[in-house]
CSV table of C-alpha atoms and ligand atoms in Angstrom, one decimal:
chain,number,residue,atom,x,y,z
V,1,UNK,CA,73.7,110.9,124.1
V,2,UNK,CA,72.7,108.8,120.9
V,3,UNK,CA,74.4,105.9,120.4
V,4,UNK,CA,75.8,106.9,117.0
V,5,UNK,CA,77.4,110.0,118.9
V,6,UNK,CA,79.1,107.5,121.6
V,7,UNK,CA,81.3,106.2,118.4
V,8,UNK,CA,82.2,109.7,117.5
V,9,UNK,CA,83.6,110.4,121.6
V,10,UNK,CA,85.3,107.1,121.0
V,11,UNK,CA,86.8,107.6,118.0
V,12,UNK,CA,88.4,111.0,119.5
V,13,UNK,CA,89.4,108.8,122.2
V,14,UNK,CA,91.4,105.8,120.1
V,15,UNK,CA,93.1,108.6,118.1
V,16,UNK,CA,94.3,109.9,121.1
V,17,UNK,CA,95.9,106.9,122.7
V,18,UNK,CA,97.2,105.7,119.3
V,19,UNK,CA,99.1,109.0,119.0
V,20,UNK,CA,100.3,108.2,122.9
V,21,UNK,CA,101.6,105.1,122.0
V,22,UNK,CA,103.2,106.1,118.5
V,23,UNK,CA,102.6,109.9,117.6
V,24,UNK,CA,104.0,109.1,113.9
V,25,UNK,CA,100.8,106.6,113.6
V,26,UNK,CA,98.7,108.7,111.6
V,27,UNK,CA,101.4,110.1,109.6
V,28,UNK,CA,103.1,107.1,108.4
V,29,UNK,CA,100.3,105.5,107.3
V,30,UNK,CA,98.6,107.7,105.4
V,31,UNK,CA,101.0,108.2,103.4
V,32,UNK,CA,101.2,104.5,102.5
V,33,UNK,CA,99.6,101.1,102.9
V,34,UNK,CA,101.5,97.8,102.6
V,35,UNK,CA,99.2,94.9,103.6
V,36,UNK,CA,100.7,91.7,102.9
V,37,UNK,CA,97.4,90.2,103.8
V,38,UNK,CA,94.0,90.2,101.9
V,39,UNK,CA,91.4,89.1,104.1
V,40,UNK,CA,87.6,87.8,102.6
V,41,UNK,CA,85.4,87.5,105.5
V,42,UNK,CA,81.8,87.6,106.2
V,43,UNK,CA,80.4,90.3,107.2
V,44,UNK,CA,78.8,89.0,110.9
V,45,UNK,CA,79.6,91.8,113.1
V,46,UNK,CA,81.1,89.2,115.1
V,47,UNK,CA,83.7,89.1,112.9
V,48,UNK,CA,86.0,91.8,112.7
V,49,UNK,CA,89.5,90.7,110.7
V,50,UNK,CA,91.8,92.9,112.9
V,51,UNK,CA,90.0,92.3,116.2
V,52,UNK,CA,90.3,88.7,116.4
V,53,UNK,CA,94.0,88.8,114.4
V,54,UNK,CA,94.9,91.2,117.0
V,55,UNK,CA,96.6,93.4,114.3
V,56,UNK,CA,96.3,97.4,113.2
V,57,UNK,CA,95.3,99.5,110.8
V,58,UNK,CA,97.5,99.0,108.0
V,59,UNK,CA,98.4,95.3,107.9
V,60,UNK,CA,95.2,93.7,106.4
V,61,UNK,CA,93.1,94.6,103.1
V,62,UNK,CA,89.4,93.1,103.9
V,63,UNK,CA,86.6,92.8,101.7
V,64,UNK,CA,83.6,91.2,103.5
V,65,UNK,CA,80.1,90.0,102.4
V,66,UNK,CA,77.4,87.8,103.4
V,67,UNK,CA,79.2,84.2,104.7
V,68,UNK,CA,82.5,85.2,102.9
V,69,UNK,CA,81.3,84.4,99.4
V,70,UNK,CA,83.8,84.5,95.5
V,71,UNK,CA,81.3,85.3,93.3
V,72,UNK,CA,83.0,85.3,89.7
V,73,UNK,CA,80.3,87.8,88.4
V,74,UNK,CA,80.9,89.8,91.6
V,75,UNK,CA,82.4,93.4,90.4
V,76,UNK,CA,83.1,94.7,93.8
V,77,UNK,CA,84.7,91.3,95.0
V,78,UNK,CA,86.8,91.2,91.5
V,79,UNK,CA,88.4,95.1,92.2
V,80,UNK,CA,89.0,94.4,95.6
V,81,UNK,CA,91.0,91.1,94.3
V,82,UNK,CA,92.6,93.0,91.7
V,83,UNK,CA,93.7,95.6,93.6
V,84,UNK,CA,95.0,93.5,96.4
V,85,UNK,CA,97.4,91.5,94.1
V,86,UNK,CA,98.2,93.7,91.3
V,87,UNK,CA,98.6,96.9,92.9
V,88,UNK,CA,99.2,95.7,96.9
V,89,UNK,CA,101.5,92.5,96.2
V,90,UNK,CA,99.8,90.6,98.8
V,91,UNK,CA,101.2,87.6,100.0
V,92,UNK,CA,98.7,85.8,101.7
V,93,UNK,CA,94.5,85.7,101.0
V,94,UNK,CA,92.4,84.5,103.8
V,95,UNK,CA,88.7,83.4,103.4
V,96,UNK,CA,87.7,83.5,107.1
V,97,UNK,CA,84.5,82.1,107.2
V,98,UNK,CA,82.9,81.3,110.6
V,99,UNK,CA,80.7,78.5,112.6
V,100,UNK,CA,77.2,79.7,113.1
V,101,UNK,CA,77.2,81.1,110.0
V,102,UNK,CA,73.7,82.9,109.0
V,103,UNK,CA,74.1,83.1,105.7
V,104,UNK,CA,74.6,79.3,105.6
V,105,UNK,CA,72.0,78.3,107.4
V,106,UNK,CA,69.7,80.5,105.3
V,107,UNK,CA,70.9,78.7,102.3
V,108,UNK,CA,70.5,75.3,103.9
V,109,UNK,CA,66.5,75.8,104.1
V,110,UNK,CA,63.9,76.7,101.9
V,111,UNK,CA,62.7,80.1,103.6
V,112,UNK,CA,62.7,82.9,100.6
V,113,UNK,CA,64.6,85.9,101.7
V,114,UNK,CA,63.8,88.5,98.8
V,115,UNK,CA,66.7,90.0,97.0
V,116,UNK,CA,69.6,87.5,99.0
V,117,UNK,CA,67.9,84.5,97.5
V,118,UNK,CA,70.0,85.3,94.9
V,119,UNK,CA,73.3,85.7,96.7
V,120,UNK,CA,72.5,82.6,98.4
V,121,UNK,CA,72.4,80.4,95.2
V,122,UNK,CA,76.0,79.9,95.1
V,123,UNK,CA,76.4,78.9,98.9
V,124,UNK,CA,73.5,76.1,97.4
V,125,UNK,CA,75.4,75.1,94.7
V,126,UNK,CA,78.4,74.2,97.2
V,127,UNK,CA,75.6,72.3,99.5
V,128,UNK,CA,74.5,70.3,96.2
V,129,UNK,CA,78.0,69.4,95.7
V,130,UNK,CA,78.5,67.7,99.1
V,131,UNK,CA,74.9,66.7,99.9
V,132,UNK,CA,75.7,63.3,100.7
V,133,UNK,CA,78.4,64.4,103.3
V,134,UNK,CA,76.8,66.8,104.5
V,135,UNK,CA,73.3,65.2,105.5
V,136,UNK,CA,74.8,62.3,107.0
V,137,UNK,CA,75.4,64.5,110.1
V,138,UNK,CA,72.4,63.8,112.4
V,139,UNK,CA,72.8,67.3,114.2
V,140,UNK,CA,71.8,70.4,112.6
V,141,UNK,CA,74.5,72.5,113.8
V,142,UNK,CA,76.9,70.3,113.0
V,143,UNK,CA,75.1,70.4,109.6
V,144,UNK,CA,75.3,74.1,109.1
V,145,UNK,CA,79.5,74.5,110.7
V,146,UNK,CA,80.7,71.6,108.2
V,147,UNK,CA,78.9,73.5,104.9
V,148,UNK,CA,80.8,76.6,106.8
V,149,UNK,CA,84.4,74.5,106.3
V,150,UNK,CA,82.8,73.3,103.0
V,151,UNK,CA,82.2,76.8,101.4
V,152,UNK,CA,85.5,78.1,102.5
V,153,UNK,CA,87.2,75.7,100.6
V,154,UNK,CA,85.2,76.1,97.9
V,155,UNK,CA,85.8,79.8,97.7
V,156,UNK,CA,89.6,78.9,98.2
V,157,UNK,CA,88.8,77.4,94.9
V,158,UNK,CA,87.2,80.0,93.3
V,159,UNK,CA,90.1,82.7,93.7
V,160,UNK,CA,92.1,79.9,92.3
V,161,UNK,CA,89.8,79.7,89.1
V,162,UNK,CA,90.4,83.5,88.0
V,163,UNK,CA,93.0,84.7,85.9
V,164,UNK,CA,93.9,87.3,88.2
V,165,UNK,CA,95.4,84.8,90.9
V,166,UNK,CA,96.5,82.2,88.2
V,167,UNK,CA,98.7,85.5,86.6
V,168,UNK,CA,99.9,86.1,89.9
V,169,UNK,CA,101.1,82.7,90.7
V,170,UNK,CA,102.4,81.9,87.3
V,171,UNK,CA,104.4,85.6,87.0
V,172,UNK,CA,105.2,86.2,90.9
V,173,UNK,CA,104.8,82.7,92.8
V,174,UNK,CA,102.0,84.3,95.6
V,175,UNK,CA,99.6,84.6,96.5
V,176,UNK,CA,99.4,81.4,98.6
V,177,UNK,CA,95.7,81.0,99.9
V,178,UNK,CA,94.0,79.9,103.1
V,179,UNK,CA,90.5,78.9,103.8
V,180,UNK,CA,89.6,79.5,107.4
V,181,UNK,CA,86.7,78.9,110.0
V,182,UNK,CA,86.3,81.0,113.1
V,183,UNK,CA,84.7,79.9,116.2
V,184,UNK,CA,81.9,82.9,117.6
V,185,UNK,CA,82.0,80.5,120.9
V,186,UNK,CA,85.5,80.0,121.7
V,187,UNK,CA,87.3,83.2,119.2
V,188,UNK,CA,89.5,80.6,117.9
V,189,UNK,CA,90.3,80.5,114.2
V,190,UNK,CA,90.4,76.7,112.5
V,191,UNK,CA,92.4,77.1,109.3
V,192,UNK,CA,90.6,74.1,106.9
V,193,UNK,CA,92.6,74.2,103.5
V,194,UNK,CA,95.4,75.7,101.9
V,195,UNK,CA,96.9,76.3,98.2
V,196,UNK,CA,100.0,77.6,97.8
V,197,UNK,CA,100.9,79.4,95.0
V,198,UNK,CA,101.1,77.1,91.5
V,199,UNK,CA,99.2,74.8,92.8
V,200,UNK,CA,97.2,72.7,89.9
V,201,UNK,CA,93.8,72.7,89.9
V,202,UNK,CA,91.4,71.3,87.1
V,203,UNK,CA,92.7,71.4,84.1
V,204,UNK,CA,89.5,72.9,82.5
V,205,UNK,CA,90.0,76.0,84.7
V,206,UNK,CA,93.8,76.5,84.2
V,207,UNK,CA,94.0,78.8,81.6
V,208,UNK,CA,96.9,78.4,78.8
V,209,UNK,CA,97.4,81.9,77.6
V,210,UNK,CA,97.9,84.2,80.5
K,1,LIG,CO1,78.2,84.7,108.5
């Protein structure tokens, strides 16, 4: 058997037992999806948002990309973002980034990676920022999983700089936002900032006429 086919004969096999367990499983949902959570993760295949939330189809929105990145210029990230707040009503956006991060590390060192170069910029950017902090660690891991806490928080501050989240906040008081780090050694999540909904940010970001 190929590999590819084994997913197939387990697919078969997860639709079964989900019907077991709930035979209106299928048909409820697809009828309708209300996630209250948008998730922005990276997309490590270490790091499946249901797997490691231990929730099902149905509760979480996810958009992933390379180390969990808010690119402002980003169309696909914007839609997702849109769509999750506007349309979905989420409650609650998670950036999950997560220790051991590849993309970080890539970003940390000097190695040209063709087209990602460019995607790794902005996790650069966030390095300049906190240089100082972060080169006072004398271990290079240590190095890499603080930029990982670093960028989340960063991010966090990105979905706070668009119009779409300050609209949301200012007409419907969510969604409140969470910047997370999960562990690949120990599967536990570190959640490393927070901003509810309204919070103030910069003034130079807050925009006056939405
Ligand atoms: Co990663």
């Amino acid at each position: 058997m190929q590999a590819y086919e084994k997913l197939l004969l387990e697919n078969r096999a997860w639709a079964k037992e989900k019907l077991l367990q709930d035979p209106k499983f299928f048909s409820r949902l697809s009828h309708l999806q209300t996630p209250e959570f948008l998730w922005i993760g990276c997309s490590d295949s270490r790091v499946p948002a249901n797997e490691i939330t231990n929730t099902q189809p149905g509760e979480i929105f996810v958009h992933r990309n390379i180390a969990n990145m808010v690119v402002h210029t980003d169309l696909n990230l914007l839609s997702v973002l849109e769509y999750a707040v506007v349309q979905l009503k989420v409650k609650h956006i998670i950036v999950c980034g997560h220790y051991g991060c590849g993309g970080v590390k890539a970003a940390m060192g000097r190695h040209s990676l063709g087209i990602i170069n460019k995607w790794l910029r902005n996790i650069k950017d966030v390095y300049r920022f906190h240089r100082e902090e972060v080169d006072a660690l004398p271990d290079e891991n240590d190095r890499v999983n603080r930029l990982t806490e670093l960028n989340v928080q960063e991010q966090v501050m990105n979905l706070a700089k668009t119009s779409i989240i300050q609209k949301a906040w200012k007409e419907d008081q969510r969604p409140h936002l969470h910047g997370w780090v999960y562990g690949l050694e120990d599967g536990i999540i570190k959640p490393v900032c927070e901003m509810a909904a309204g919070t103030h940010i910069d003034i130079l970001y807050e925009y006056d006429n939405l």
